[in-house]
Coordinates of C-alpha atoms and ligand atoms in Angstrom, one line a residue:
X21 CA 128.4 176.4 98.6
X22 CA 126.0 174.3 100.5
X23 CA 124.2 176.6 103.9
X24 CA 123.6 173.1 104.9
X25 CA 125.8 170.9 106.2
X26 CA 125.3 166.7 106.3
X27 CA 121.9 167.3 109.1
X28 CA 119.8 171.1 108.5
X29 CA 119.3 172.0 112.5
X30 CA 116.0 170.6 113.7
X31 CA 114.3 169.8 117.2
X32 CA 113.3 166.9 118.7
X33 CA 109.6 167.6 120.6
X34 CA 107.3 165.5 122.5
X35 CA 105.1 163.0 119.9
X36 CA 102.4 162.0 121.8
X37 CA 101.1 160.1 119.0
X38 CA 98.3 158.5 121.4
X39 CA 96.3 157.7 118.3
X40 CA 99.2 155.4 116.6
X41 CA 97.4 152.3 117.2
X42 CA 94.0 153.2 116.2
X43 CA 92.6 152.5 113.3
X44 CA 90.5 154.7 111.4
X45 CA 86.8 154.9 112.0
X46 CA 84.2 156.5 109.7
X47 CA 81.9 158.7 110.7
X48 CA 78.1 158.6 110.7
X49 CA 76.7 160.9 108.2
X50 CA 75.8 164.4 109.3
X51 CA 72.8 166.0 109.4
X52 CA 74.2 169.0 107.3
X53 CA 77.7 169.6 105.5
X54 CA 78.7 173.4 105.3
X55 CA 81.1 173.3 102.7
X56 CA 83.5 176.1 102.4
X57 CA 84.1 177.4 98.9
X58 CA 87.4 178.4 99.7
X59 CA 89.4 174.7 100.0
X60 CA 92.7 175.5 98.4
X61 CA 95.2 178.1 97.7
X62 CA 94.4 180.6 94.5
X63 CA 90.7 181.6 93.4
X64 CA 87.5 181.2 95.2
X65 CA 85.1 178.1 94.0
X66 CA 82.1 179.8 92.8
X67 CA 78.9 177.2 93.1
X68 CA 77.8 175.4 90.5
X69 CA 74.3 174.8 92.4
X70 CA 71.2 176.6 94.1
X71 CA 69.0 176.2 96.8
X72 CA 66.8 173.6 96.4
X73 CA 69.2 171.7 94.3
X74 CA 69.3 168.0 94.7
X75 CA 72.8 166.4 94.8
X76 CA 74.6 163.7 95.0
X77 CA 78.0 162.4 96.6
X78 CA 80.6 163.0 93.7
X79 CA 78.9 166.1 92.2
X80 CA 80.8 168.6 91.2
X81 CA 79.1 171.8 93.8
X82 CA 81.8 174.2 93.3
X83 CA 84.5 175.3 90.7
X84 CA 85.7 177.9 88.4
X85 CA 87.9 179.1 85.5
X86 CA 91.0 180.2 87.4
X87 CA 93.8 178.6 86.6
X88 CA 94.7 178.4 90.3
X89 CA 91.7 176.1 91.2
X90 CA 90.7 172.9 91.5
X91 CA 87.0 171.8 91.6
X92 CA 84.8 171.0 94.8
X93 CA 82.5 168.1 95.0
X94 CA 79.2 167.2 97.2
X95 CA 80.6 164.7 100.4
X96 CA 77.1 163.7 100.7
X97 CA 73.7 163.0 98.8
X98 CA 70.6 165.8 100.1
X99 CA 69.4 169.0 99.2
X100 CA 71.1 172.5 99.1
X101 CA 69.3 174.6 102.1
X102 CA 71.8 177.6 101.7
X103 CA 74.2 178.9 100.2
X104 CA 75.9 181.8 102.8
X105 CA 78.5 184.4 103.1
X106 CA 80.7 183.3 106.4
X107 CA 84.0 184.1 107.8
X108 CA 86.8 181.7 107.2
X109 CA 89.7 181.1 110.0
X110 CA 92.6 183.2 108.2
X111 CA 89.2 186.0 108.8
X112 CA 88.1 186.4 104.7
X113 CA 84.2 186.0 103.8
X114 CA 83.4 182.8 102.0
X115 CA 81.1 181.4 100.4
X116 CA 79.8 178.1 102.4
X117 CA 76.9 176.1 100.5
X118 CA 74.6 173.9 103.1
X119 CA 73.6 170.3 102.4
X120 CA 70.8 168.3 104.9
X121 CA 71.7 165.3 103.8
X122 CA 69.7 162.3 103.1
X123 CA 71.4 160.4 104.9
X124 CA 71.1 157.8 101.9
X125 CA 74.6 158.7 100.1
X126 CA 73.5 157.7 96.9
X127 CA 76.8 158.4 94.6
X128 CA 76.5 160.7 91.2
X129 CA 75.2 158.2 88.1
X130 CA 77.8 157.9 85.9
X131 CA 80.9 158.3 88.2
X132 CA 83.4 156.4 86.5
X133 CA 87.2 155.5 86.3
X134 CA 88.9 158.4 84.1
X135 CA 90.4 157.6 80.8
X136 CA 93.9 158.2 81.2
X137 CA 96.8 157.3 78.6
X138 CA 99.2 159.9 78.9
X139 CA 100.9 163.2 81.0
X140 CA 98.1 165.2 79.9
X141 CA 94.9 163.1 80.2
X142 CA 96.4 162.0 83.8
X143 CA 97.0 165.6 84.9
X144 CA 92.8 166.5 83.6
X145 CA 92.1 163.3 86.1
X146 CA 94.4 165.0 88.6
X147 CA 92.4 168.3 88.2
X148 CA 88.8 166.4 87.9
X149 CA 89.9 164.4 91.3
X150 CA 89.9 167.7 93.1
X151 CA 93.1 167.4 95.3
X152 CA 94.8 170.3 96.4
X153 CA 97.7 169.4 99.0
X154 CA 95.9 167.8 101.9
X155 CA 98.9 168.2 104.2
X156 CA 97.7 171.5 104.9
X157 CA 99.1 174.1 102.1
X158 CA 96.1 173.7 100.2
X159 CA 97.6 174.4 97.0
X160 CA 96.4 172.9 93.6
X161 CA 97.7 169.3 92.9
X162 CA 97.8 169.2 88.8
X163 CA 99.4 172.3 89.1
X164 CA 102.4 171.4 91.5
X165 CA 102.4 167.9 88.8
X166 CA 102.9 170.2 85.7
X167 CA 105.7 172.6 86.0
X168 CA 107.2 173.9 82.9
X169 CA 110.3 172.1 83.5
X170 CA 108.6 168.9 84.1
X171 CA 111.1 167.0 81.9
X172 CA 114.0 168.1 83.9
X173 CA 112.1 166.2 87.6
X174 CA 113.8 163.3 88.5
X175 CA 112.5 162.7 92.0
X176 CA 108.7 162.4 92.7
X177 CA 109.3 162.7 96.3
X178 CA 106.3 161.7 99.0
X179 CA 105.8 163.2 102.5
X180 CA 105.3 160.3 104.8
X181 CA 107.1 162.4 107.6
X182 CA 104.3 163.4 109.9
X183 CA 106.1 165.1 112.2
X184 CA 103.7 167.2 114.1
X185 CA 103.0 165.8 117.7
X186 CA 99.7 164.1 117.9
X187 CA 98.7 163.8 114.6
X188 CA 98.8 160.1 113.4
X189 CA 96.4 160.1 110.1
X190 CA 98.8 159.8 107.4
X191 CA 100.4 157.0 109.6
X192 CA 97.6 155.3 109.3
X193 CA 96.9 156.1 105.9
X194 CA 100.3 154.2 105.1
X195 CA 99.4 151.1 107.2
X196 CA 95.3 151.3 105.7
X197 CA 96.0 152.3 102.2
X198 CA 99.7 151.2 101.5
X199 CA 98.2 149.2 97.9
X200 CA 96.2 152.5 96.8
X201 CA 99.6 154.7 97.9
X202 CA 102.4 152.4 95.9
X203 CA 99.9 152.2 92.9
X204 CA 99.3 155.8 93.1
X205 CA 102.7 156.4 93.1
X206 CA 103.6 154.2 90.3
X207 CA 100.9 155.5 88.2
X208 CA 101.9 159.5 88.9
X209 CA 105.9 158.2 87.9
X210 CA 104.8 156.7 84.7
X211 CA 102.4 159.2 83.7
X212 CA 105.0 162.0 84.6
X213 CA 107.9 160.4 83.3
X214 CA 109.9 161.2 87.0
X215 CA 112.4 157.9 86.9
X216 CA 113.0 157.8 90.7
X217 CA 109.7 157.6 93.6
X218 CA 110.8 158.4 97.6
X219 CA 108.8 157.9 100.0
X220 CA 110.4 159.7 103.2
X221 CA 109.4 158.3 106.8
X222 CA 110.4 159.5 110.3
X223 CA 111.9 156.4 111.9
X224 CA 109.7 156.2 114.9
X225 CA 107.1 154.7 112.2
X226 CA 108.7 151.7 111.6
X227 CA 105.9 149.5 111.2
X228 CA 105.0 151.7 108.0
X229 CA 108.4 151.4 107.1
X230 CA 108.7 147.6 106.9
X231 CA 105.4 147.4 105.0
X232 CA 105.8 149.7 102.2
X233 CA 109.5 148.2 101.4
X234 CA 108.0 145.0 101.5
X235 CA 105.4 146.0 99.0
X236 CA 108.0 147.7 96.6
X237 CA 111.2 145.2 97.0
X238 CA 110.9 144.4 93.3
X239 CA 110.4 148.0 92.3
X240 CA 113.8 149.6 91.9
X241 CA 112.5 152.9 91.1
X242 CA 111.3 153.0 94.4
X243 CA 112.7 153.9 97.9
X244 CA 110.9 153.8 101.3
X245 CA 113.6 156.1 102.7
X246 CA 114.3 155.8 106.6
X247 CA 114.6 159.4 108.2
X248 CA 115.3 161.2 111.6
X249 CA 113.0 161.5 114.0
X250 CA 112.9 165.2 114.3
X251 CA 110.8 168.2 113.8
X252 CA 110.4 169.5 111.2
X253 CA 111.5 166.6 109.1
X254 CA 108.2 166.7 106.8
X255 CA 108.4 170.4 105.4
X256 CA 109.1 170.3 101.8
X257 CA 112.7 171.9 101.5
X258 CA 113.8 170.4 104.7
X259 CA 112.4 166.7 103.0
X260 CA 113.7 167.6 99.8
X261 CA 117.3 168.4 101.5
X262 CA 116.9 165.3 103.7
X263 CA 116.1 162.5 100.7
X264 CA 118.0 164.2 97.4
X265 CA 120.7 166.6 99.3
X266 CA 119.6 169.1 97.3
X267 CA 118.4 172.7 98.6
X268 CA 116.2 175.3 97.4
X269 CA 117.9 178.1 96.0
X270 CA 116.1 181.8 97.3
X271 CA 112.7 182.3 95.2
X272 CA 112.9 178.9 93.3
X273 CA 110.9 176.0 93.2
X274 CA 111.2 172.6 94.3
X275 CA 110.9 171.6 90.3
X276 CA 113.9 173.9 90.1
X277 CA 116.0 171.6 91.4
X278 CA 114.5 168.3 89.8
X279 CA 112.0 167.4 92.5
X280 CA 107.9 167.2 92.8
X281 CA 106.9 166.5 96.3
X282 CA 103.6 165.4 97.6
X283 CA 101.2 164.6 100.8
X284 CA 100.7 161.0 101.5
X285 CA 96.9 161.3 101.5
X286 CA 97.5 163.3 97.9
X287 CA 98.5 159.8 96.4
X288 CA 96.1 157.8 97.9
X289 CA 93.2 159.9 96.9
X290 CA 94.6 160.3 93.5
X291 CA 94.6 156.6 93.2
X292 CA 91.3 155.9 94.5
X293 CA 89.8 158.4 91.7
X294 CA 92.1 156.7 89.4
X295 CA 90.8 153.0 90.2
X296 CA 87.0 154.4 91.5
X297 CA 86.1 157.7 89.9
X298 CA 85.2 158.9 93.4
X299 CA 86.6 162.5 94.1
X300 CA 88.3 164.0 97.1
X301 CA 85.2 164.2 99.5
X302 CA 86.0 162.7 102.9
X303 CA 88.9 163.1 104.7
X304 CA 91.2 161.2 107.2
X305 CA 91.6 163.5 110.6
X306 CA 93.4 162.7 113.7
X307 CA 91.2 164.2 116.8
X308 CA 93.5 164.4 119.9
X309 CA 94.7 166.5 122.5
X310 CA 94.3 166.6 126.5
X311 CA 90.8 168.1 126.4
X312 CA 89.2 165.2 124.5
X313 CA 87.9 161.8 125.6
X314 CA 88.5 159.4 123.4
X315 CA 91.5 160.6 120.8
X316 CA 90.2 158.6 117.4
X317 CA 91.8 158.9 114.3
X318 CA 88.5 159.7 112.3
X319 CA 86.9 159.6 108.4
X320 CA 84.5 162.4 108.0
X321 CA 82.9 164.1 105.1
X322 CA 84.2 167.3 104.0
X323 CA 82.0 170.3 105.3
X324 CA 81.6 168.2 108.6
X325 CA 81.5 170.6 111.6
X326 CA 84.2 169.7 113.9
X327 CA 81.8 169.7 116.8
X328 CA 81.0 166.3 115.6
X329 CA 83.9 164.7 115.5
X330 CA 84.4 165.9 119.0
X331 CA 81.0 164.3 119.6
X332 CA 81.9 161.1 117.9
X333 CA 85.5 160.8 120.1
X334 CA 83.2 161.0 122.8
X335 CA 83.0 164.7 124.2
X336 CA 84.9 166.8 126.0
X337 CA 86.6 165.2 129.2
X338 CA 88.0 168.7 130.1
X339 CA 86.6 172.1 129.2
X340 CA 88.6 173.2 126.2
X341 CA 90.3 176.4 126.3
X342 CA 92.0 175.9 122.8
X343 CA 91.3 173.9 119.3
X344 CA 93.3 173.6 116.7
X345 CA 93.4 172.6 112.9
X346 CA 96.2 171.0 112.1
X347 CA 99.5 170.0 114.6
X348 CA 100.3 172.2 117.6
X349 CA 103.1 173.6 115.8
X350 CA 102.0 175.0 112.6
X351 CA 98.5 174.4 112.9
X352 CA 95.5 177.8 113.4
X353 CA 93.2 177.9 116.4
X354 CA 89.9 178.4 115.8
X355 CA 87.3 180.7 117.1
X356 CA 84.3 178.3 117.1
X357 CA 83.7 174.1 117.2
X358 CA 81.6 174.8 114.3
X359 CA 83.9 175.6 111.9
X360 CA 84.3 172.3 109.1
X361 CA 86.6 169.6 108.0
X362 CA 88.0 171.0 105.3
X363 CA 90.3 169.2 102.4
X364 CA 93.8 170.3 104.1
X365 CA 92.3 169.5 107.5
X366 CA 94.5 166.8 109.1
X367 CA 93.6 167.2 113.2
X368 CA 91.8 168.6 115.2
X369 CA 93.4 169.1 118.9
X370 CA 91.6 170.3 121.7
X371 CA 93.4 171.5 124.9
X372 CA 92.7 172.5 128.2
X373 CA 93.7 175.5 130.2
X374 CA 96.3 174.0 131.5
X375 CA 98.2 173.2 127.9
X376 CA 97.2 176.0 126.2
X377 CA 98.0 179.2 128.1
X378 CA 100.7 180.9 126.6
X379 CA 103.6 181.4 129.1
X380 CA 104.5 184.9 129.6
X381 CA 107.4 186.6 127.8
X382 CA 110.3 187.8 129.0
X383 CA 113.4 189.4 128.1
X384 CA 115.7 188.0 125.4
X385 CA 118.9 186.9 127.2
X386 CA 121.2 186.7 124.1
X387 CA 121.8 182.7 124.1
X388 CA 121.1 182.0 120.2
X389 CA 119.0 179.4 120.7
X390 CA 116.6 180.5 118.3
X391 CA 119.2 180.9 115.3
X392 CA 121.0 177.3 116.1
X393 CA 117.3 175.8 115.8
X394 CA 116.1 177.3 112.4
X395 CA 116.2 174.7 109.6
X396 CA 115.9 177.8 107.8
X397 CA 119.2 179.3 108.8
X398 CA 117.2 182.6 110.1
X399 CA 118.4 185.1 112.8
X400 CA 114.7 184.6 114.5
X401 CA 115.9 187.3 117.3
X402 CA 117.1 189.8 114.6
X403 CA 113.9 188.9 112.8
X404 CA 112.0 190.2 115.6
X405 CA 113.6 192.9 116.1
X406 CA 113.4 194.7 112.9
X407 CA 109.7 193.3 112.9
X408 CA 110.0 195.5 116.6
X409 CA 110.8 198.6 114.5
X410 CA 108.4 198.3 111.9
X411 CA 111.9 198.1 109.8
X412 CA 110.7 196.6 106.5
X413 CA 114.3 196.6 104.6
X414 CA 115.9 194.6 107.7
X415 CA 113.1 192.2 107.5
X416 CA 113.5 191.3 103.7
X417 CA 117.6 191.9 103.8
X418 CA 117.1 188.7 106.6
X419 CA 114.8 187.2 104.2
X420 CA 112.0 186.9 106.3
X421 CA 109.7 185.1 103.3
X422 CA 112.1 182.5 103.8
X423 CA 110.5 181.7 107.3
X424 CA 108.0 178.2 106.9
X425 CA 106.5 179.4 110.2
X426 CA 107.8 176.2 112.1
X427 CA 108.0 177.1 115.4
X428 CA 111.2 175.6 116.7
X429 CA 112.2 178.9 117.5
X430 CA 109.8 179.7 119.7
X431 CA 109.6 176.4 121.1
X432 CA 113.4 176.5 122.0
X433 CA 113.2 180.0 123.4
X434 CA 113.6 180.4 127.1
X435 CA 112.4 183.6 127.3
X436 CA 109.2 182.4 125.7
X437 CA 109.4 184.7 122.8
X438 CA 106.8 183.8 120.1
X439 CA 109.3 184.0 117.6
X440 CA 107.0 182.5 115.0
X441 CA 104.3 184.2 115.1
X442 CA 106.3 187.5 115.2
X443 CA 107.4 186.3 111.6
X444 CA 104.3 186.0 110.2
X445 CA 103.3 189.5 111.1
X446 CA 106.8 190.3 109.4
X447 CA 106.1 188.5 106.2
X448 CA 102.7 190.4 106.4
X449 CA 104.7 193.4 106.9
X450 CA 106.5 193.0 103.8
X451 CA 103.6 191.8 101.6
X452 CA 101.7 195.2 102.8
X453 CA 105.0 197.4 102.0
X454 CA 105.3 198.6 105.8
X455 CA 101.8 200.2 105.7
X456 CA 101.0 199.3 109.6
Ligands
SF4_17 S1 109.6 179.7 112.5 FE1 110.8 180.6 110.9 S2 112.5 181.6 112.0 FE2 111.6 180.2 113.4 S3 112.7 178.3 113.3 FE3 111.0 178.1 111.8 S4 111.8 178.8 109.9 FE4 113.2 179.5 111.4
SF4_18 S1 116.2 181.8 122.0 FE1 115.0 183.5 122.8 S2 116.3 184.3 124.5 FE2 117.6 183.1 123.1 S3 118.4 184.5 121.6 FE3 116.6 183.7 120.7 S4 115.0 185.1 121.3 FE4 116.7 185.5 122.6

């Protein structure tokens, strides 16, 4: 039997989307790129250059034999100066090489349109493009295309949601790049073999909405597929259960039950390797929030520090107390305004004291508010209480892995309980066997 009935539960929170209506503007070149070895889920790049190197935009800087990997590639043309250990946000060391750039960006000689004539020469171009899920989980794209049961996916299904408040790239990367994102999408169903393409789009994004049915009215294999304005209407099981009424049974896949789905930006990427030979190596980033002066939705090269941006959008117009990568509710603060676009970066929002001081807790008053939110259908208030008593075998018997970190429970809790957070120290919990 179905946990879900017709709707899942969701919220409806504040958009702000103040950046809806403008159109993308690309950056100046740098003087340096730092460009994090660490861009996607699974192994470490190790770099495929030294100091002193000369490089080019397209060049392949970083990779490795894991099969949990996807190459990394120069965003600019200049000279390795370094090639460090750092700290990354989640707090690992990295490797991040340096490029002063030239400022000239001459591309690679010989980047060139891939050959591609079937599933397995199209998922090497995948692979050589670089693209990891630039929505923000980072993990490898030709590996989410290719699961074993590939032959049993019937809906390539893409994530045109957006429905974080603030951030506004992918909405403009459907209004910008709606050719590159229909071709894309055609090319990835007939390479795959997937008979049925959905593109799923909060309704409050009309505008994208007319255009892309426009483009695909004589493509029957294709749906632009209206869809509530709600949060969080873009994470994949809720999308999945949302376009194809299917659900994720625990511990499977979305391939499990007949679905691929992918970030909007993912496509259109994929395409513009497909049609240019250019790899993943700039990326589309909302910069927003109350602390900055002029919100901009912005195209920078990867390994651009986000103090830039913020100089580009023209400064701070408040001092910031908080930035964050990524939408205010699943997104990660970070520690320094020098920390770098990366490939899954998709905002940057900067607030002031005023916005981002947590309010303070208080008691838990009992009203369920917290479990009639969860899209999951999680008891966050159990949740955080066995996480309370360090009580591992609760935590897993309420199936705390299940939790996508969301946040509606927290942001529908009176008492102000950071519900969310509290799960991911659970999940941690778990992972670590109770040794805290
Ligand atoms: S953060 Fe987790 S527990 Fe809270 S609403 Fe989202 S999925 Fe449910
Ligand atoms: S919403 Fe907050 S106050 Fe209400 S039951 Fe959940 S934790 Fe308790």
């Amino acid at each position: 039997m179905s946990i879900f009935s017709k709707h899942l539960p969701a919220i409806h929170v504040e958009h702000y989307k103040y950046t809806a209506e403008s159109p993308t503007e690309k950056m100046p070149v740098p003087d340096k790129v730092y460009i994090s070895m660490v861009q996607h889920i699974g192994a470490p790049c190790q770099p495929k250059v030294e100091v002193g190197d000369l490089v080019k935009v397209g060049q392949v800087i970083g990779d490795t034999d894991a099969f949990v990997s996807a190459p990394i590639h120069s965003s600019v043309s200049g000279k390795v100066t370094a090639i460090d250990k750092s700290l990354t946000m989640s707090g690992v060391w990295d490797l991040i090489v340096t490029i002063t750039t030239d400022k000239k960006q001459e591309v690679l000689e010989g980047l060139a349109p891939p050959q591609i004539d079937d599933k397995d020469s199209f998922i090497k171009a995948v692979r050589a493009s670089g693209l990891v899920g630039l929505g923000g989980a980072a993990f490898p794209t030709h590996i989410k295309f290719n699961p074993k049961n590939l032959d049993e996916v019937d809906s390539f299904i893409i994530n045109g949601a957006e429905c974080e408040p603030y951030l506004t790239a992918d909405y403009r990367t459907m209004m910008e790049n709606s050719e590159l994102l229909i071709n894309g999408l055609k090319n990835t169903l007939k390479y795959l073999k997937i008979k049925r393409g959905i593109i799923g789009i909060e309704s409050n994004k009309a505008p994208a909405i007319n255009k892309l049915r426009a483009m695909v009215k004589d493509n029957p294999e294709i749906e632009v597929m209206e869809l509530r304005s709600v949060y969080p209407q873009g994470g994949e099981r809720v999308l999945i259960y949302e376009t194809t009424g299917r659900e994720i049974p625990i511990g499977k896949l979305p391939a499990d039950i007949g679905a691929i789905v992918s970030n909007i930006s993912s496509v259109v990427a994929l395409q513009n390797f497909i049609e240019t030979g250019m790899p993943l190596v700039s990326k589309k980033v909302t910069v927003s929030g109350n602390a900055i002066r002029i919100p901009k939705n912005v195209e920078a090269p990867i390994g651009t520090p986000i103090s830039q941006l913020i100089t580009f959008c023209g400064g701070y117009k408040r001092t910031p107390k908080k930035i964050i990568m990524g939408g205010p509710m699943m997104g990660a603060a970070v520690y320094d305004d020098g920390m770098t676009v990366n490939k899954n970066t998709s905002g940057i929002l900067t607030f002031d004291e005023e916005l981002a001081t947590l309010p303070k807790e208080t008691p838990c008053i009992s009203c369920g508010r917290c479990i009639k939110a969860c899209p999951m259908l999680l008891m966050p208030t159990l949740l955080a209480k066995a996480y309370d008593a360090k009580d591992v075998e609760q935590l897993q018997k309420l199936n705390v892995n299940l939790c996508m970190e969301c946040g509606c429970c927290s942001y529908v809790c009176p008492a102000k309980k950071q519900l969310a957070f509290t799960n991911k120290l659970g999940k941690r919990l778990v992972m670590e066997g109770g040794k805290k």
